[in-house]
């Protein structure tokens, strides 16, 4: 591969990456790299929808308040207000670009999910929202001659010159490496659900963006907050398919092995409590009853369930389940990385020349827990903002490649041959450790044990020469898992998605602060903006 250069380099092509590309291409040439095919991303699998105030009885204040309530005291109010106010425009824009959202009597049909006080979730093809949003954004972005997409191109490290990010070192499927020099770089690499054994996330979600940026000095925040979705399919040998919360919004509910509804015993909002509360209710109920899973009962929805949730219907029938008759076995799984790279209202990270948008970022929108369907929305809003400022601000920077550029990779000395590392085996060990010790319920001594183990594995892997994406992903997973554990150990309270059985009482005022981590050292508490 030959070295390339561009105005804006976007690493990742989900909702955030392609929305950023559309905006950046108005003023710059753009390269988007995706490590798998152009469509493969968490965005593709999104079912429930996108949250936006579009109903007559709804208000921006209500969307703001629901977001703040889910965030449990750690949302940045300025971010929340910016995002909810921009939401209706971002949806209308998608409709203009050809998104076919579901309608009822000629109006957008709005559904409801946990934590929302109103019906405000726009969806497409029943439970196929992600596919529709991706198709629209890819079509729009690739219609511009200024946008070039490089699929199956893995970003290994960011390139730095004089404290500024100047692009990335990438690797193609054949192992060929090249440098992509960029005046601005935007990370849109999505989440890190793959650090857990049980996850709704696709294989691509290995936290590469957080890891790459952390290694060149970016500040990350609130990594302890990992959202667990209450309902993923739980059958031996089956993938942990997500079953959308909209199922409960439309009248389905959770029952235990005796067919009894149990969620109201644990939270007054029952099945429609925020997902951290529902996930904990399930885990607690399973511990009390000794059962392996609970069940979703869609029968109250009636025959409409098949047309409202066609993807779910198809998926269940593959496993021999009839959604009109059978109860679906479910269990919580890791779903969403709430923390990430600290960004401002334009998506700038703390490293010059580097932006971040979507799940990789900590924009301040979600606080300690994300409200359902606010994530695609965040990708649309911050993708646009990052694309716009990254292209506007790069005009003053030289196009020429800096001769002194380095990457974290080139600075490191790797001594051990790659053959001594069984990356697949270690990846499974990390996932298993994180699930057992850093899951829905956490305890100080178990977190410490997990951190020490991760440090041992990380130190070993950091000495091994790595030549392929599997190895790079393992390195990234280990770093991100370690950042999660360190922050979880530091936060000695229960708040949002982070539940400590040794501090079960709930949020404490002294911890109404973000957890910050950087190359400089340990975890620091930082007040809200
Ligand atoms: P992604 O869509 O995950 O895209 C990441 C991109 O980065 C991919 O193109 C990938 O190839 C690329 N990439 C990663 N690392 C590298 C690398 N090293 N080099 C090159 N490329 C790289 N949210 C909602 O709001 N509503 C929903 O209904 C909803 N449902 C969901 C259902 C499921 C099953 C899942 C998993 C998530 C759901 N979410 C939902 C969450 C939401 O889908 C994600 O948070 C969001 O799509 C993330 O978008 P993104 O653009 O940040 O990243
Ligand atoms: C779901 O459809 O339940 C997932 C929605 C989300 O993650 O926001």
XYZ file of C-alpha atoms and ligand atoms in Angstrom:
590
model
C 0.000 0.000 0.000
C 1.235 3.520 -0.804
C 1.006 6.325 1.730
C -2.091 8.490 1.253
C -3.058 11.953 2.326
C -6.369 13.688 2.885
C -8.007 16.692 4.524
C -10.072 14.650 6.977
C -9.476 11.023 7.959
C -12.441 9.304 9.589
C -11.681 6.048 11.372
C -14.926 4.064 11.518
C -18.025 4.033 9.383
C -21.093 3.637 11.591
C -23.696 6.321 12.198
C -21.119 8.771 13.561
C -18.475 8.125 10.888
C -20.749 8.472 7.884
C -22.606 11.463 9.326
C -19.196 13.077 9.905
C -18.132 12.212 6.344
C -21.212 13.875 4.846
C -20.500 17.088 6.719
C -16.721 17.137 6.289
C -17.016 16.521 2.548
C -18.789 19.855 2.125
C -15.395 21.530 2.600
C -12.677 18.841 2.422
C -11.620 15.624 0.827
C -12.338 12.733 3.172
C -11.114 9.171 3.661
C -13.240 6.793 5.759
C -11.607 3.543 6.880
C -13.595 0.586 8.224
C -11.942 -2.528 9.559
C -14.623 -4.834 8.169
C -17.116 -4.294 5.325
C -18.592 -0.831 4.872
C -21.833 -1.765 6.711
C -20.536 -3.896 9.580
C -20.974 -1.845 12.753
C -23.132 -1.670 15.887
C -25.256 0.833 14.010
C -26.300 -1.858 11.535
C -27.865 -3.945 14.318
C -29.773 -1.140 16.070
C -33.398 -2.101 16.397
C -35.345 0.166 18.749
C -34.776 3.489 17.007
C -33.696 7.082 17.413
C -35.039 9.377 20.152
C -36.306 12.833 19.147
C -39.139 15.113 20.210
C -41.626 14.942 17.358
C -44.991 14.339 19.073
C -47.401 17.172 19.920
C -47.661 16.159 23.563
C -43.868 15.904 24.005
C -41.317 18.640 24.756
C -37.553 19.231 24.570
C -37.632 19.803 28.333
C -39.131 16.334 28.861
C -36.477 14.673 26.664
C -33.788 16.623 28.515
C -35.196 15.635 31.919
C -35.493 11.945 31.002
C -31.875 11.976 29.764
C -30.698 13.688 32.957
C -32.654 11.258 35.149
C -31.083 8.237 33.415
C -27.631 9.869 33.697
C -27.910 9.905 37.514
C -26.236 13.251 38.164
C -23.299 12.971 35.765
C -24.717 14.376 32.498
C -23.368 17.676 31.225
C -26.528 19.770 30.940
C -25.144 21.880 28.076
C -24.489 18.729 26.023
C -27.895 17.254 26.782
C -29.673 20.460 25.786
C -27.660 20.786 22.584
C -28.385 17.194 21.557
C -32.116 17.068 22.337
C -32.701 20.425 20.601
C -30.877 19.276 17.465
C -32.614 15.876 17.382
C -35.763 16.761 15.397
C -33.653 18.430 12.685
C -31.369 15.392 12.373
C -34.417 13.110 11.915
C -36.056 15.404 9.338
C -32.763 15.510 7.471
C -32.623 11.688 7.322
C -36.171 11.656 5.947
C -35.123 14.179 3.276
C -32.194 11.943 2.378
C -34.549 8.995 1.886
C -34.851 7.174 5.236
C -38.117 5.263 5.316
C -39.162 5.438 8.945
C -42.391 3.686 9.947
C -45.526 5.786 9.627
C -48.984 5.677 11.138
C -51.712 7.645 9.401
C -49.078 9.510 7.412
C -47.128 10.626 10.521
C -43.921 9.156 11.948
C -44.890 6.368 14.337
C -43.287 7.008 17.718
C -42.680 4.208 20.178
C -41.613 4.269 23.804
C -38.703 2.641 25.611
C -37.495 2.361 29.205
C -36.805 5.683 30.934
C -38.748 7.772 28.376
C -41.786 9.653 29.705
C -43.234 10.013 26.184
C -43.530 8.162 22.893
C -40.544 9.633 21.017
C -38.622 6.804 19.339
C -38.571 6.882 15.543
C -38.028 3.451 13.982
C -37.838 1.771 10.574
C -39.075 -1.562 9.185
C -40.360 -2.382 12.673
C -37.081 -3.298 14.311
C -34.686 -2.590 11.421
C -33.783 1.020 12.251
C -30.018 0.585 12.128
C -30.016 -0.891 8.618
C -32.173 1.936 7.324
C -30.035 4.655 8.909
C -26.826 3.040 7.621
C -28.183 2.688 4.082
C -29.231 6.325 4.018
C -25.939 7.666 5.350
C -23.743 5.439 3.157
C -25.757 6.385 0.058
C -25.491 10.072 0.875
C -21.797 10.023 1.824
C -20.632 7.941 -1.125
C -22.550 10.110 -3.583
C -19.900 12.772 -2.957
C -16.799 12.519 -5.144
C -14.831 13.872 -2.181
C -15.478 10.794 -0.007
C -13.312 7.714 -0.426
C -14.100 4.606 1.652
C -11.403 2.011 2.374
C -13.032 -1.181 3.652
C -11.159 -3.952 5.465
C -8.580 -1.370 6.496
C -7.550 -1.621 10.127
C -6.270 1.488 11.920
C -3.342 0.311 14.030
C -2.090 3.544 15.611
C -2.481 7.302 15.379
C 0.406 9.300 13.917
C 1.666 12.254 15.938
C 3.869 15.212 15.095
C 4.704 17.986 17.511
C 1.831 17.034 19.832
C -0.711 16.999 16.998
C -2.465 14.007 15.463
C -1.578 13.881 11.768
C -3.330 10.712 10.643
C -3.034 6.999 11.224
C -1.018 3.911 10.396
C -3.367 1.390 8.759
C -3.138 -2.201 7.617
C -5.023 -3.944 4.811
C -6.285 -7.528 4.638
C -3.024 -8.782 3.182
C -1.011 -7.267 6.022
C 0.279 -4.330 3.944
C 0.688 -1.171 5.999
C 0.517 2.473 4.950
C 0.283 5.879 6.568
C -2.723 8.052 5.907
C -1.686 11.652 6.505
C -4.578 13.889 7.496
C -4.920 17.462 8.568
C -7.750 16.365 10.897
C -8.622 12.892 12.174
C -12.003 11.842 13.586
C -12.347 8.658 15.610
C -15.738 6.984 15.129
C -14.731 3.471 16.117
C -17.768 2.633 18.269
C -17.850 0.731 21.554
C -16.054 -2.086 23.352
C -18.697 -4.681 24.253
C -16.233 -7.379 23.204
C -14.397 -6.995 26.513
C -17.299 -9.051 27.955
C -18.188 -12.684 27.416
C -21.899 -11.873 27.110
C -22.510 -8.954 24.784
C -24.993 -7.695 22.235
C -22.140 -6.035 20.310
C -20.695 -7.278 17.020
C -17.086 -8.506 16.808
C -15.834 -5.104 15.652
C -16.566 -3.529 19.062
C -13.098 -3.893 20.570
C -12.470 -0.370 21.838
C -9.737 0.396 19.283
C -10.403 4.147 19.218
C -10.184 4.609 22.981
C -7.010 2.525 23.118
C -5.266 4.262 20.205
C -6.102 7.732 21.495
C -5.179 6.903 25.108
C -1.766 5.735 23.924
C -1.060 9.127 22.325
C -2.161 11.036 25.428
C -5.924 11.607 25.102
C -7.970 11.849 28.290
C -10.740 9.275 28.832
C -13.580 9.600 31.304
C -16.260 7.585 33.085
C -15.041 4.219 31.844
C -16.661 2.419 34.783
C -20.096 3.012 33.273
C -20.904 0.048 31.042
C -24.551 -0.376 30.169
C -26.017 -3.878 30.342
C -29.097 -4.459 28.207
C -31.699 -6.515 30.081
C -32.883 -8.668 27.218
C -30.587 -10.622 24.944
C -31.511 -14.106 23.736
C -30.233 -16.724 26.162
C -30.002 -20.157 24.583
C -27.039 -22.512 24.667
C -24.997 -22.059 21.515
C -26.990 -19.063 20.250
C -25.458 -15.626 19.734
C -26.638 -13.067 22.297
C -29.093 -11.372 19.935
C -30.524 -8.205 21.388
C -34.282 -8.138 21.843
C -35.366 -4.563 21.615
C -36.738 -2.745 24.614
C -39.527 -1.529 22.322
C -41.060 -4.984 22.822
C -41.775 -3.939 26.397
C -42.779 -0.435 25.256
C -45.434 -2.059 23.056
C -46.903 -4.187 25.871
C -44.679 -7.277 26.162
C -43.298 -8.044 29.619
C -40.787 -10.085 31.562
C -41.799 -13.166 33.509
C -39.900 -15.777 35.480
C -39.900 -19.545 35.019
C -43.285 -19.731 36.818
C -44.779 -17.177 34.416
C -44.921 -14.490 37.122
C -44.137 -10.844 36.492
C -41.400 -9.820 38.913
C -39.926 -6.451 37.869
C -42.343 -4.338 39.952
C -40.934 -6.011 43.062
C -37.622 -4.303 42.343
C -38.609 -0.942 40.787
C -41.862 1.058 40.690
C -41.584 1.499 36.898
C -41.361 -2.294 36.473
C -40.519 -3.394 32.934
C -40.132 0.185 31.761
C -37.595 1.286 34.370
C -34.207 2.400 32.972
C -32.210 -0.592 31.783
C -29.686 -0.647 34.635
C -32.603 -1.107 37.045
C -34.244 -3.817 34.910
C -30.905 -5.630 34.422
C -30.279 -5.604 38.166
C -33.840 -6.759 38.869
C -33.258 -9.750 36.573
C -29.898 -10.629 38.107
C -31.316 -10.335 41.621
C -34.368 -12.397 40.754
C -32.214 -15.110 39.193
C -30.031 -15.189 42.294
C -33.164 -15.500 44.471
C -34.786 -18.225 42.376
C -31.678 -20.115 41.252
C -32.853 -20.037 37.620
C -30.504 -19.392 34.653
C -32.708 -16.923 32.749
C -36.036 -15.097 32.662
C -38.475 -14.839 29.743
C -40.032 -12.217 27.516
C -43.715 -12.736 26.928
C -44.930 -11.048 23.740
C -48.394 -12.564 23.813
C -49.991 -9.386 25.249
C -48.997 -7.594 22.007
C -51.056 -10.062 19.971
C -50.601 -10.924 16.259
C -49.312 -7.392 15.580
C -45.994 -8.510 17.158
C -45.038 -10.221 13.892
C -45.370 -7.089 11.775
C -44.089 -4.705 14.430
C -40.976 -6.831 15.123
C -40.246 -8.735 11.904
C -36.509 -9.049 12.599
C -37.168 -10.556 16.014
C -39.754 -12.904 14.506
C -37.239 -14.109 11.885
C -34.453 -14.510 14.424
C -36.634 -16.439 16.917
C -37.968 -18.778 14.257
C -34.358 -19.744 13.436
C -34.170 -21.090 16.991
C -37.578 -22.776 16.801
C -39.391 -20.113 18.840
C -42.789 -18.715 17.840
C -43.129 -15.196 19.260
C -46.936 -15.433 19.327
C -46.889 -18.574 21.467
C -43.519 -19.141 23.123
C -41.844 -17.202 25.853
C -38.345 -16.097 24.816
C -35.466 -16.920 27.207
C -33.431 -13.779 27.983
C -30.559 -12.577 30.169
C -28.737 -9.211 30.437
C -25.590 -8.658 28.320
C -23.008 -5.885 28.020
C -24.417 -3.440 25.513
C -22.968 0.046 25.504
C -19.781 1.845 26.585
C -21.020 4.986 28.320
C -17.546 6.424 28.979
C -14.896 7.178 26.398
C -12.733 9.937 24.981
C -13.478 13.312 26.518
C -14.879 15.641 23.858
C -16.268 19.165 23.777
C -19.441 20.369 22.061
C -17.688 20.144 18.671
C -16.350 16.651 19.249
C -12.740 17.796 19.846
C -10.705 15.453 22.046
C -7.917 16.668 24.327
C -5.336 15.921 21.576
C -4.826 18.584 18.893
C -5.990 17.494 15.446
C -8.105 14.650 16.863
C -11.910 14.543 17.121
C -14.202 11.751 18.324
C -17.912 11.088 17.832
C -20.382 8.334 18.662
C -19.894 5.551 21.170
C -16.116 6.048 21.354
C -16.642 9.500 22.909
C -17.655 10.798 26.325
C -19.513 13.882 25.163
C -21.348 14.388 28.455
C -24.718 13.306 27.027
C -25.163 10.056 28.932
C -23.678 10.731 32.381
C -23.701 7.506 34.387
C -26.231 5.740 32.155
C -27.560 6.154 28.634
C -31.228 6.646 27.934
C -32.503 4.178 25.314
C -32.181 5.320 21.684
C -30.079 8.347 22.578
C -27.020 6.724 21.021
C -27.844 6.791 17.317
C -28.946 10.341 18.037
C -25.588 11.199 19.613
C -23.819 9.762 16.551
C -25.903 11.915 14.218
C -25.447 15.113 16.238
C -21.759 14.764 17.078
C -20.875 13.185 13.741
C -22.180 16.328 12.073
C -20.465 18.660 14.547
C -17.114 16.859 14.390
C -17.214 16.665 10.588
C -17.957 20.350 10.346
C -15.287 21.654 12.752
C -12.635 19.128 11.709
C -12.875 20.241 8.093
C -13.154 23.946 8.941
C -10.178 23.930 11.292
C -7.807 21.964 9.134
C -7.321 24.685 6.547
C -4.385 26.186 8.465
C -2.419 22.955 8.721
C 0.078 21.794 6.109
C -0.839 19.001 3.708
C 2.792 17.891 3.578
C 3.658 14.876 5.627
C 5.652 15.721 8.731
C 9.006 13.971 8.634
C 9.155 13.668 12.417
C 5.831 11.832 12.788
C 5.748 8.903 15.187
C 3.175 6.412 16.363
C 2.952 4.739 19.752
C 3.804 1.514 17.865
C 7.049 2.888 16.420
C 8.211 4.133 19.828
C 7.755 0.798 21.520
C 10.291 -1.994 21.737
C 8.665 -5.396 21.226
C 11.000 -8.207 22.156
C 9.086 -11.455 22.070
C 8.168 -13.292 18.828
C 4.469 -13.322 17.910
C 4.328 -17.150 17.989
C 4.402 -17.198 21.781
C 0.988 -15.481 22.047
C -2.303 -17.367 21.654
C -4.428 -14.271 21.067
C -7.767 -16.102 20.807
C -7.218 -17.859 24.120
C -6.267 -14.671 25.913
C -9.204 -12.790 24.401
C -11.550 -15.413 25.876
C -9.830 -15.133 29.250
C -10.271 -11.342 29.289
C -13.953 -11.617 28.357
C -14.612 -14.227 30.973
C -12.760 -12.329 33.703
C -14.629 -9.114 32.920
C -18.000 -10.883 32.965
C -17.338 -12.625 36.271
C -15.595 -9.801 38.119
C -16.579 -6.507 36.487
C -20.169 -7.205 35.445
C -23.560 -5.942 36.556
C -22.686 -6.247 40.252
C -19.165 -5.353 41.370
C -17.193 -5.623 44.611
C -13.939 -3.932 45.601
C -11.814 -7.028 46.253
C -12.953 -8.666 43.004
C -12.172 -5.510 41.044
C -8.684 -5.410 42.522
C -8.117 -9.050 41.625
C -9.340 -8.397 38.063
C -7.088 -5.357 37.680
C -4.022 -7.258 38.851
C -4.685 -10.078 36.413
C -5.235 -7.679 33.541
C -2.008 -5.867 34.395
C -0.076 -9.147 34.188
C -1.624 -10.079 30.831
C -1.238 -6.565 29.473
C 2.441 -6.378 30.386
C 3.046 -9.694 28.648
C 1.151 -8.777 25.457
C 2.858 -5.373 25.333
C 6.194 -7.138 24.864
C 5.070 -9.349 22.000
C 5.556 -8.362 18.362
C 2.144 -8.083 16.765
C 1.538 -8.265 13.043
C -2.189 -8.786 12.568
C -5.501 -7.138 13.550
C -6.337 -10.026 15.909
C -3.283 -9.187 17.988
C -3.870 -5.432 17.797
C -7.462 -5.926 18.927
C -6.318 -8.012 21.866
C -3.943 -5.266 22.942
C -6.752 -2.733 22.667
C -9.229 -4.935 24.563
C -6.755 -5.407 27.388
C -6.122 -1.678 27.679
C -9.815 -0.764 27.592
C -10.731 -3.495 30.103
C -8.012 -2.194 32.410
C -9.350 1.373 32.109
C -12.854 0.094 32.989
C -11.624 -1.827 36.028
C -9.455 0.990 37.353
C -12.355 3.430 37.204
C -14.763 0.884 38.716
C -12.358 0.320 41.609
C -12.035 4.066 42.146
C -15.783 4.795 42.211
C -16.747 3.621 45.680
C -20.469 4.180 45.291
C -23.375 2.872 43.203
C -24.548 5.194 40.451
C -26.193 4.627 37.085
C -24.891 1.462 35.465
C -22.168 1.046 38.102
C -23.413 -1.042 41.031
C -21.074 -1.870 43.910
C -22.403 -4.508 46.308
C -19.965 -3.112 48.908
C -21.444 0.392 48.434
C -25.091 -0.396 47.627
C -26.669 2.737 49.083
C -26.730 4.732 45.860
C -25.024 7.907 44.669
C -22.933 9.951 47.078
C -22.474 13.686 46.592
C -18.666 13.406 46.918
C -18.668 11.196 43.815
C -20.763 13.521 41.648
C -17.610 13.906 39.557
C -16.246 12.331 36.394
C -13.452 9.775 36.606
C -10.591 10.875 34.358
C -7.667 8.769 33.169
C -4.668 9.662 31.047
C -1.098 8.510 30.500
C -0.164 10.757 33.407
C -1.129 8.237 36.092
C -4.052 7.000 38.167
C -7.739 7.879 38.200
C -8.635 11.482 39.010
C -12.011 12.916 39.995
C -13.057 15.903 37.900
C -16.033 18.237 38.501
C -18.784 18.623 35.907
C -18.241 21.472 33.397
P -20.344 1.770 15.120
O -21.662 1.858 14.477
O -20.094 0.591 15.978
O -19.233 1.820 13.990
C -17.885 1.579 14.323
C -17.057 1.631 13.057
O -15.687 1.714 13.411
C -17.181 0.416 12.149
O -17.185 0.843 10.811
C -15.872 -0.358 12.419
O -15.427 -1.121 11.331
C -14.935 0.795 12.635
N -13.705 0.487 13.387
C -13.563 0.144 14.686
N -12.267 -0.016 14.984
C -11.564 0.223 13.850
C -10.189 0.207 13.510
N -9.224 -0.128 14.400
N -9.838 0.502 12.246
C -10.769 0.809 11.305
N -12.095 0.844 11.579
C -12.476 0.557 12.833
N -28.685 2.761 19.945
C -29.784 3.501 19.716
O -29.754 4.718 19.855
N -30.938 2.901 19.316
C -31.048 1.569 19.139
O -32.095 1.059 18.759
C -29.898 0.763 19.393
N -29.949 -0.580 19.272
C -28.789 -1.300 19.387
C -28.806 -2.665 19.130
C -27.634 -3.403 19.174
C -27.656 -4.880 18.897
C -26.416 -2.759 19.509
C -25.130 -3.536 19.569
C -26.400 -1.408 19.796
C -27.578 -0.675 19.746
N -27.585 0.692 20.006
C -28.718 1.425 19.779
C -26.334 1.392 20.278
C -25.860 2.023 18.961
O -26.190 1.166 17.889
C -24.377 2.282 18.948
O -23.982 2.928 20.108
C -24.030 3.166 17.746
O -24.530 2.591 16.571
C -22.544 3.357 17.671
O -22.284 4.039 16.468
P -20.798 4.459 16.123
O -20.875 5.158 14.828
O -20.193 5.147 17.282
O -20.020 3.062 15.989
C -33.164 -1.504 22.122
O -33.744 -1.494 21.043
O -33.621 -1.976 23.163
C -31.809 -0.917 22.185
C -31.963 0.540 22.115
C -30.700 1.204 22.521
O -29.693 0.564 22.768
O -30.765 2.427 22.610
